[in-house]
XYZ file of C-alpha atoms in Angstrom:
252
model
C 104.143 125.212 100.690
C 101.027 122.956 100.923
C 98.845 126.014 101.861
C 99.662 127.477 98.477
C 98.939 124.270 96.942
C 95.541 124.243 98.574
C 94.887 127.715 97.580
C 95.588 127.128 94.049
C 93.499 123.996 93.960
C 90.707 126.029 95.533
C 90.994 129.096 93.331
C 91.622 127.335 89.722
C 88.402 125.553 89.569
C 86.292 128.157 91.333
C 87.591 130.824 89.111
C 87.008 128.883 85.774
C 83.408 127.994 87.139
C 82.465 131.634 88.230
C 83.903 132.738 84.644
C 81.530 130.266 82.890
C 78.632 131.111 85.012
C 79.119 135.019 84.648
C 78.765 134.500 80.855
C 75.310 133.368 81.485
C 74.434 135.654 84.278
C 72.632 138.898 84.479
C 73.827 139.631 88.045
C 75.675 138.478 91.075
C 72.719 136.591 92.298
C 72.348 134.768 89.019
C 75.930 133.739 89.493
C 75.289 132.600 93.035
C 72.121 130.654 91.952
C 74.161 128.838 89.065
C 76.938 127.884 91.316
C 74.767 126.650 94.053
C 72.521 124.690 91.597
C 75.656 122.966 90.063
C 76.839 122.069 93.596
C 73.390 120.544 94.422
C 73.522 118.276 91.266
C 77.020 117.289 91.956
C 75.879 116.381 95.620
C 73.965 113.445 94.281
C 77.377 111.581 93.198
C 80.313 113.893 93.511
C 82.537 113.590 90.507
C 85.856 114.217 92.366
C 87.054 113.149 95.556
C 89.989 111.646 97.447
C 91.976 111.046 100.862
C 95.214 111.573 102.393
C 96.873 109.193 104.485
C 100.461 108.625 105.913
C 101.535 110.991 103.486
C 99.835 109.310 100.484
C 97.319 111.158 98.596
C 94.892 109.499 96.356
C 92.807 111.601 93.996
C 89.762 110.630 92.093
C 87.796 112.339 89.334
C 85.196 110.711 87.188
C 86.558 107.298 86.256
C 90.320 108.004 86.872
C 92.397 107.827 89.938
C 96.084 108.985 90.722
C 98.265 108.461 93.778
C 100.841 111.183 94.937
C 103.405 109.970 97.744
C 105.218 112.633 99.640
C 107.701 110.071 100.493
C 108.907 110.302 96.699
C 109.357 113.865 96.899
C 108.083 117.095 98.507
C 107.158 118.279 95.154
C 104.916 115.361 94.547
C 103.331 116.035 97.810
C 102.516 119.462 96.851
C 100.921 118.409 93.718
C 98.850 115.934 95.499
C 97.331 118.609 97.719
C 96.556 120.723 94.620
C 94.977 118.124 92.639
C 92.926 116.753 95.407
C 91.612 120.119 96.314
C 90.726 120.885 92.664
C 89.170 117.641 92.083
C 86.850 117.961 95.046
C 86.067 121.676 94.074
C 86.069 121.200 90.372
C 83.666 117.993 90.949
C 81.090 120.418 92.428
C 81.402 122.847 89.852
C 81.206 120.254 86.833
C 77.446 120.464 86.394
C 78.012 123.954 85.568
C 78.631 122.909 82.093
C 75.009 122.044 81.640
C 73.665 124.579 83.971
C 75.118 127.622 82.504
C 73.783 127.202 78.977
C 70.240 126.343 80.270
C 70.392 129.529 82.480
C 71.462 131.700 79.464
C 68.359 130.279 77.535
C 65.801 130.049 80.361
C 66.998 132.637 83.066
C 65.321 135.535 81.532
C 62.050 133.620 81.530
C 62.050 132.313 85.024
C 58.605 132.695 86.831
C 60.644 133.664 90.082
C 63.026 136.643 90.929
C 66.611 135.972 91.052
C 66.580 136.244 95.120
C 63.984 133.398 95.033
C 66.080 131.435 92.549
C 69.157 131.507 94.949
C 66.882 130.449 97.956
C 65.516 127.492 95.930
C 68.945 126.577 94.617
C 70.067 126.378 98.349
C 67.111 124.459 99.486
C 67.940 121.891 96.802
C 71.440 121.777 97.806
C 70.360 120.944 101.436
C 67.601 118.606 100.010
C 70.015 116.456 97.906
C 73.366 116.553 99.938
C 72.057 115.779 103.380
C 70.358 112.435 102.518
C 73.563 111.452 100.874
C 75.613 111.871 104.092
C 76.584 108.483 105.223
C 78.128 108.262 108.775
C 81.583 106.807 108.918
C 82.359 103.930 111.000
C 85.122 104.498 113.693
C 86.960 101.405 112.702
C 90.284 102.411 114.363
C 88.606 103.125 117.755
C 86.711 99.705 117.580
C 90.112 98.006 116.799
C 91.553 99.721 119.789
C 88.908 98.856 122.074
C 89.274 95.153 121.289
C 92.984 95.232 122.238
C 91.947 95.451 125.832
C 90.478 91.949 126.604
C 87.031 92.157 128.405
C 86.140 95.656 127.455
C 83.888 94.895 124.752
C 80.902 92.272 124.787
C 80.316 89.627 122.328
C 76.953 91.410 121.485
C 78.558 94.736 120.714
C 81.210 92.952 118.410
C 78.341 91.238 116.644
C 76.736 94.603 116.072
C 80.107 95.818 114.724
C 80.139 92.949 112.320
C 76.831 93.621 111.051
C 77.862 97.228 110.343
C 80.971 96.292 108.544
C 78.689 94.177 106.269
C 77.008 97.410 105.062
C 80.765 98.649 104.041
C 81.744 95.553 102.019
C 82.833 96.369 98.635
C 82.662 94.259 95.556
C 86.276 93.365 95.435
C 85.959 92.032 99.071
C 87.479 95.120 100.889
C 85.504 96.601 103.679
C 85.808 100.249 104.449
C 84.619 103.838 103.474
C 84.417 104.911 99.618
C 82.451 107.293 97.439
C 81.234 110.671 98.427
C 84.223 113.005 98.160
C 86.427 110.082 99.170
C 88.259 107.673 97.220
C 87.147 104.972 95.040
C 89.408 102.268 96.935
C 89.499 101.216 100.547
C 92.560 102.626 102.178
C 95.073 100.074 103.826
C 94.411 101.580 107.141
C 90.940 100.924 107.026
C 91.228 97.419 105.510
C 93.576 96.398 108.309
C 91.227 97.838 111.016
C 88.451 95.931 109.636
C 90.310 92.539 109.439
C 91.436 92.877 113.066
C 87.799 93.364 113.873
C 86.587 90.412 112.067
C 89.553 88.278 113.163
C 88.561 88.966 116.935
C 84.824 88.243 115.882
C 85.627 85.105 114.276
C 87.550 83.986 117.348
C 84.444 84.507 119.472
C 82.341 82.836 116.979
C 80.223 85.560 115.804
C 78.232 84.782 112.924
C 79.142 86.124 109.538
C 82.540 87.037 110.607
C 84.340 84.542 108.754
C 82.358 85.024 105.644
C 83.431 88.550 105.488
C 87.104 88.244 106.576
C 87.895 85.514 103.871
C 87.446 87.690 100.849
C 89.121 90.679 102.897
C 92.107 88.705 103.138
C 92.277 87.715 99.513
C 91.890 91.544 98.646
C 94.577 92.408 101.194
C 96.994 89.832 99.534
C 96.392 91.387 96.269
C 97.235 94.812 97.620
C 101.039 93.821 97.895
C 103.169 96.061 95.385
C 106.871 95.311 95.137
C 107.092 93.367 98.343
C 105.241 96.026 100.260
C 102.170 97.253 101.073
C 101.073 101.141 100.058
C 98.259 102.876 101.714
C 96.735 103.199 98.316
C 97.706 101.629 94.892
C 100.635 103.313 93.231
C 102.068 104.700 96.335
C 105.283 103.599 98.375
C 104.944 100.862 100.990
C 104.549 101.765 104.573
C 106.378 99.760 107.031
C 104.095 99.711 110.055
C 100.981 99.185 107.867
C 102.863 96.442 106.007
C 103.891 94.468 109.293
C 100.226 94.536 110.164
C 99.145 93.334 106.753
C 101.841 90.541 106.966
C 100.749 89.394 110.470
C 97.155 89.244 109.137
C 98.121 87.168 106.018
C 100.534 84.799 108.083
C 97.610 83.876 110.259
C 95.715 82.183 107.672
C 98.773 80.731 105.905
């Protein structure tokens, strides 16, 4: 069932984009060049993205976000898979709305062959996308390592705190957002970051307390209906909720 949703979410935006590009094309090469150029432009700041965690799917497209929770129904989980795939693929096709008309106007007058245009478009895609790649921090591995006393030195924990600072969001949350991901930090990453900072604060690592205080305030605000969903609008997850209540109880 989810495979069907995945295929539908993949095919629908690609078919629409290919149809638009074909109207401005003189050949298959021109079609490929346009699609690649659109993907290259979208790579600067992907319009669509999302994340799946604990059966909760968070979908982002431009300024809007939606949450689908498989615990509500299998049908909602199916739609979440479809729209997440469509948002990611459709986001990379979105610049085609500007690329296709320009190609229709300027394509016949390009000073290079269509084969060269494809090569240049691929080079642009790589040149724009590779610098945008930002390695994700293995927060859950760090948290698990800290659960074994004496395994991680204070210097290593201090290095982790410095890296966490680079993932701090304006609302106080700490975690990964952007790219083809969500616009909000998932509860799982928020809790991993809090556990790391709690240990770091206990060891007296400079800066840990300053990061942890706003993170806890953000965590408290994530409570919905007496529980803690992975993403806003989802159903609570008891295991994550227990960890959240434990973290908040430590400062109350």
